[in-house]
Short mmCIF file of C-alpha atoms in Angstrom, two decimals:
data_model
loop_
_atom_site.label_atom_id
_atom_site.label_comp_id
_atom_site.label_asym_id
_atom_site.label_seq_id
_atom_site.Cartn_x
_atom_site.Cartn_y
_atom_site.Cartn_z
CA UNK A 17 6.02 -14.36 9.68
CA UNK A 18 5.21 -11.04 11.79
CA UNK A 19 2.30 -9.25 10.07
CA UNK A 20 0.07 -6.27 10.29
CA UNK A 21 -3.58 -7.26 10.50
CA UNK A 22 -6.72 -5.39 10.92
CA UNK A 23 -9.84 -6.70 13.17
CA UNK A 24 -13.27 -6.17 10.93
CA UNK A 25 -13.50 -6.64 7.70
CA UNK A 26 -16.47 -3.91 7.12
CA UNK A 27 -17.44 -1.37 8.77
CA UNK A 28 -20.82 0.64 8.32
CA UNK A 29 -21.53 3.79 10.03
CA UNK A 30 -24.71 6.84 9.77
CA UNK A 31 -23.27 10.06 8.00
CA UNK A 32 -22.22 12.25 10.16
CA UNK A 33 -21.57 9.67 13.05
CA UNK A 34 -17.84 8.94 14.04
CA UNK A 35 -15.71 5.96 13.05
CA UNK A 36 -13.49 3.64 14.44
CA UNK A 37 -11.25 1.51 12.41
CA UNK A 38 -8.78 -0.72 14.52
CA UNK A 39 -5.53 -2.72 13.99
CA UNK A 40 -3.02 -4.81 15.49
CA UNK A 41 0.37 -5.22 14.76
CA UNK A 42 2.80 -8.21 16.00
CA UNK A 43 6.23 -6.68 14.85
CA UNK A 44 7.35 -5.03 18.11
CA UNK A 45 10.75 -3.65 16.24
CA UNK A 46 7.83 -1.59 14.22
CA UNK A 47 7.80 2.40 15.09
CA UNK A 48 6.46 3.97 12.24
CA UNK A 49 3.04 3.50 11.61
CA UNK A 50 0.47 5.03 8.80
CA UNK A 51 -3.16 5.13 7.89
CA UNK A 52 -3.74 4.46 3.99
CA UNK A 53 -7.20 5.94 2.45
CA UNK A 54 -8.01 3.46 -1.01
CA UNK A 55 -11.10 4.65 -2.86
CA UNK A 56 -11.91 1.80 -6.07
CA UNK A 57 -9.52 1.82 -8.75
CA UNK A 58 -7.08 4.35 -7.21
CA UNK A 59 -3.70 4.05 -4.99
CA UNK A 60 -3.37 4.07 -1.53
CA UNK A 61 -3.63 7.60 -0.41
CA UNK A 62 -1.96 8.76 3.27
CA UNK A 63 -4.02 10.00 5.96
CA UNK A 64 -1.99 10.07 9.06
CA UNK A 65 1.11 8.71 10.23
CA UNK A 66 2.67 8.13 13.71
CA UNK A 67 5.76 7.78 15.58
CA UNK A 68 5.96 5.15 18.56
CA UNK A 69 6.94 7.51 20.96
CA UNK A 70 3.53 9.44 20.55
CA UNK A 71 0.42 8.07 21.77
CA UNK A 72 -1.94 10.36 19.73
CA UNK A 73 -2.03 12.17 17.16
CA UNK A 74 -4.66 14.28 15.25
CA UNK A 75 -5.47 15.83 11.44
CA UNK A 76 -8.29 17.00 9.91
CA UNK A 77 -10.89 14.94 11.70
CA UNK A 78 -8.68 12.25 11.81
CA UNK A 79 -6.86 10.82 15.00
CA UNK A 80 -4.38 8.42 15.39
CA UNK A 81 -4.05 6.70 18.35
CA UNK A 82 -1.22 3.68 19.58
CA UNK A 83 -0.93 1.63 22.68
CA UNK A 84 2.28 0.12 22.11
CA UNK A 85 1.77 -2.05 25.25
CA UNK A 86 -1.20 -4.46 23.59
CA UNK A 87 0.46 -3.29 19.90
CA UNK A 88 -3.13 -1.73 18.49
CA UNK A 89 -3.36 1.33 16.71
CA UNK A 90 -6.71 2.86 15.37
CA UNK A 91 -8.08 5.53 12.77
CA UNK A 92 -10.84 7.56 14.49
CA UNK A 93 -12.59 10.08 11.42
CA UNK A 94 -15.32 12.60 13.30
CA UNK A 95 -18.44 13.18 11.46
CA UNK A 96 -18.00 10.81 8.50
CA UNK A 97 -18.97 11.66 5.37
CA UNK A 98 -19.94 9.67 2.26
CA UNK A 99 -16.63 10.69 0.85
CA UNK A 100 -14.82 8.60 3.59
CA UNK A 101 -16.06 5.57 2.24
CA UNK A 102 -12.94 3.29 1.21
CA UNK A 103 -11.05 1.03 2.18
CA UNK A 104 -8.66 1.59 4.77
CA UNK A 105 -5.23 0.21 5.61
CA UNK A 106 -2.46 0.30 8.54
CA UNK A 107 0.74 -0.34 7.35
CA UNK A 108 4.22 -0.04 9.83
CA UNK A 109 8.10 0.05 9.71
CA UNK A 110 10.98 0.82 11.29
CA UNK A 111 11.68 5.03 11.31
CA UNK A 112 15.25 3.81 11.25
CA UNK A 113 15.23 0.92 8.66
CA UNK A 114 15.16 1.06 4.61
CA UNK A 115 12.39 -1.76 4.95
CA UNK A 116 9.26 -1.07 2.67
CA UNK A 117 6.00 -0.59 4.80
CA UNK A 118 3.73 -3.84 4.96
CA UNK A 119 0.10 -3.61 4.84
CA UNK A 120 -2.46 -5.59 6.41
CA UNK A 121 -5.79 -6.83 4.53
CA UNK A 122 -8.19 -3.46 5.14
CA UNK A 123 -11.35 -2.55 6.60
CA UNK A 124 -13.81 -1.56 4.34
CA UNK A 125 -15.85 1.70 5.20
CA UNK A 126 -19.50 2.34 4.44
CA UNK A 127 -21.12 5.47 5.20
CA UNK A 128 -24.90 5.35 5.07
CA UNK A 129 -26.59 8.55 3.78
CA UNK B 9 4.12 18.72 -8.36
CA UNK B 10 3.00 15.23 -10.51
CA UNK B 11 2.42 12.24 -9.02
CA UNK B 12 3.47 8.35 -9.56
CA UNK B 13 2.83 7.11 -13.45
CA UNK B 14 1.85 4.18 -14.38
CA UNK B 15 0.87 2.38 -17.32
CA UNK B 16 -1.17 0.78 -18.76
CA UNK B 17 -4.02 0.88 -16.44
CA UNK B 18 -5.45 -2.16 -17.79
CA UNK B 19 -4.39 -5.62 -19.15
CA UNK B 20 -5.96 -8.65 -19.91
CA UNK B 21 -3.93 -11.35 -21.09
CA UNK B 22 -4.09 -15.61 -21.10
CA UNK B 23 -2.18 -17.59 -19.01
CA UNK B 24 1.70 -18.10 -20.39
CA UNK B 25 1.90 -14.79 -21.98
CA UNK B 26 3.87 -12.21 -21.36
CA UNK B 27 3.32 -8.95 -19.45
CA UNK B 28 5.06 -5.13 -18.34
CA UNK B 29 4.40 -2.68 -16.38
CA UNK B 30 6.20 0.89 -16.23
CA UNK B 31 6.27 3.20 -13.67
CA UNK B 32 7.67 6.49 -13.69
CA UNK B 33 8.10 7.97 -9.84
CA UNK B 34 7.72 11.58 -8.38
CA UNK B 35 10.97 13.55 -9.89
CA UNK B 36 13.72 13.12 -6.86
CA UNK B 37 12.43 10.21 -5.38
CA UNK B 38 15.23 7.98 -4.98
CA UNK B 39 13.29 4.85 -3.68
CA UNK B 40 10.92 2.91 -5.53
CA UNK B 41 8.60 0.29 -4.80
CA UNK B 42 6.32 -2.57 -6.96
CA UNK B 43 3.07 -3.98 -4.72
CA UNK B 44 0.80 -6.51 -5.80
CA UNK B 45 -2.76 -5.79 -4.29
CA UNK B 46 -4.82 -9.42 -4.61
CA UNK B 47 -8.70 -8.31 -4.52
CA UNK B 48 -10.06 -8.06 -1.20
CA UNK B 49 -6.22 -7.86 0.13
CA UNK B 50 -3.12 -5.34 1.42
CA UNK B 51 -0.63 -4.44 -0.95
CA UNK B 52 2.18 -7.20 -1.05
CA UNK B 53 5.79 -5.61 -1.25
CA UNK B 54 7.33 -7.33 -4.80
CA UNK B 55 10.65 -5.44 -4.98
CA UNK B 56 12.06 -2.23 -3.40
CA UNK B 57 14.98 -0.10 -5.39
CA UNK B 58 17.23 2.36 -3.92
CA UNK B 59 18.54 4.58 -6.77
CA UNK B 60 19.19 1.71 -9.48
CA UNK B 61 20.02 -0.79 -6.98
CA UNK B 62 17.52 -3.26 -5.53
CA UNK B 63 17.55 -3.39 -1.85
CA UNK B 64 14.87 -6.03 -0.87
CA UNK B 65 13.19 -8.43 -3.63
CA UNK B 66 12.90 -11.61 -1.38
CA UNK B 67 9.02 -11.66 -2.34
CA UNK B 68 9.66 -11.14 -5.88
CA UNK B 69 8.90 -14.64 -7.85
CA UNK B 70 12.31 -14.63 -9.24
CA UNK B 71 11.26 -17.69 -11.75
CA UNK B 72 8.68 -15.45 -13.48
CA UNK B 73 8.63 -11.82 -12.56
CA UNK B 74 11.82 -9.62 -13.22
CA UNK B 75 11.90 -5.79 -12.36
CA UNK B 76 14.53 -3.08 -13.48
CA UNK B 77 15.64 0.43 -13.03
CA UNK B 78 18.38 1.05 -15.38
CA UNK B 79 19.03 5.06 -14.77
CA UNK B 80 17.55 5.02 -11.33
CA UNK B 81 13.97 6.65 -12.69
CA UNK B 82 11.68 4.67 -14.69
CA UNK B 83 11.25 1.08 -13.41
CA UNK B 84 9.67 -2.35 -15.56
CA UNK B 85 8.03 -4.81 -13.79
CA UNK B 86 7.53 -7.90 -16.19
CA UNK B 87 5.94 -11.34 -15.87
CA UNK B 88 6.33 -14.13 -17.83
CA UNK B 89 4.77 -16.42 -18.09
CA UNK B 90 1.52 -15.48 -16.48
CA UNK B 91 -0.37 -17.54 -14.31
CA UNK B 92 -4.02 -17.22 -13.05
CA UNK B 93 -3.05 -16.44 -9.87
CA UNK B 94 -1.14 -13.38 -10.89
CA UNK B 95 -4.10 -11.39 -11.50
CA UNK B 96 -3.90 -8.43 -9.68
CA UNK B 97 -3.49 -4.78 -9.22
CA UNK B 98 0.56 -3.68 -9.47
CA UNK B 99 1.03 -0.65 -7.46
CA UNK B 100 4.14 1.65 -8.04
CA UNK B 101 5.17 3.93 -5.21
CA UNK B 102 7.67 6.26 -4.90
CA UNK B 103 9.67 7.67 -1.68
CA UNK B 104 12.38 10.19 -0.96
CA UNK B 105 14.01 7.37 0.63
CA UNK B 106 14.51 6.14 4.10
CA UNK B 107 10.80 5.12 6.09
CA UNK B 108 8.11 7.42 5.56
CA UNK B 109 5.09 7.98 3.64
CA UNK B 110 5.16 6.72 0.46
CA UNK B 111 3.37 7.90 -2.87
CA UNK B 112 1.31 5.64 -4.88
CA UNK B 113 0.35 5.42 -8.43
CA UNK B 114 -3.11 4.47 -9.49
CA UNK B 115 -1.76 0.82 -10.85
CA UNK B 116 -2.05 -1.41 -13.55
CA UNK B 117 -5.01 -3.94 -13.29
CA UNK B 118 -4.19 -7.43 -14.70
CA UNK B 119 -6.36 -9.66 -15.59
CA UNK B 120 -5.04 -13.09 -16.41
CA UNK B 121 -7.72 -15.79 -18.42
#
């Protein structure tokens, strides 16, 4: 079946460097889309969310940004900090639907001191 | 305002026992949601209730998990028998209903031996 999946397992990054954390979807009925934060033993914690008819959208040095034409979205956090290490997952629906978001696997951040 | 509950936070049990999980939502939250995060994995969607009524379950393992919520509140999740392969992390979340961010409870790790 259609699922959400995320390119690179791991991800390691310098403090204070930005990161990029990308993901493809292959539902095209999907246009709701969110960013999920999961530090060890806790629940999935929301970062950002998007709508498909933006392209971009920004938070507290987070961004959001979707290309519905190649179906990729990606999480871009400015200066990282050792706090931002997690594991992070896109998840997507349908703004209109009562279906329950599906997740892909994660990409797990490392920030290096 | 307080978050998903969830208990216990920890199980360990041998394969062919018995097993539940409770989960109280955020007050006002009319849907509900059971995951089941596999290490190194995205949260898998088990059951989603609207109110008291289930409204998707088709990943639920009908011959040995069950899930209920009576008074449209507190929900059950319970597995039996266990198998190996059901060791996991069951995530509760909670949403006002319709798609949307949803709110996660820490979960209940199980560990089957």
């Amino acid at each position: 079946g259609e699922s959400v999946g995320l390119h690179l397992p791991t991800l390691s990054v310098q403090e204070g460097d930005n990161s990029i954390i990308n993901c493809a979807y292959s539902n095209s009925a999907s246009d709701y889309f969110i960013w999920y934060k999961q530090e060890s033993g806790k629940g999935p914690q929301f970062i950002i969310d998007i709508r498909s008819n933006m392209d971009k959208r920004q938070g507290q040095r987070v961004t959001v940004l979707l290309n519905k034409t190649v179906k990729h979205l990606s999480l871009q956090i400015a200066a990282t900090q050792p706090g931002d290490s997690a594991v992070y997952f896109c998840a997507e629906n349908m703004a209109t639907g009562r279906r329950a978001l599906t997740f892909g696997s994660g990409t797990r951040l490392q920030v290096q001191p | 305002e307080a978050g998903v509950a969830q208990s216990p936070r920890y199980k360990i049990i041998e394969k062919r026992q018995s097993v539940a999980f409770w989960c109280n939502p955020i007050s006002g939250h009319a849907t509900l949601y059971w995951y089941q995060q596999i290490l190194g994995q995205g949260p898998k969607l088990l059951i989603q209730f609207q109110n008291n009524g289930v409204v998707d379950d088709s990943q639920l393992p009908k011959d040995r998990f069950s899930a209920e919520r009576l008074k449209g509140v507190d929900s059950t999740l319970k597995i039996q028998p266990a198998k190996l392969e059901d060791s996991a992390v069951y995530l509760c979340a909670s949403s006002p209903g319709g798609a949307g961010e949803l709110f996660f409870g820490e979960g209940s790790r199980l560990t089957v031996l």
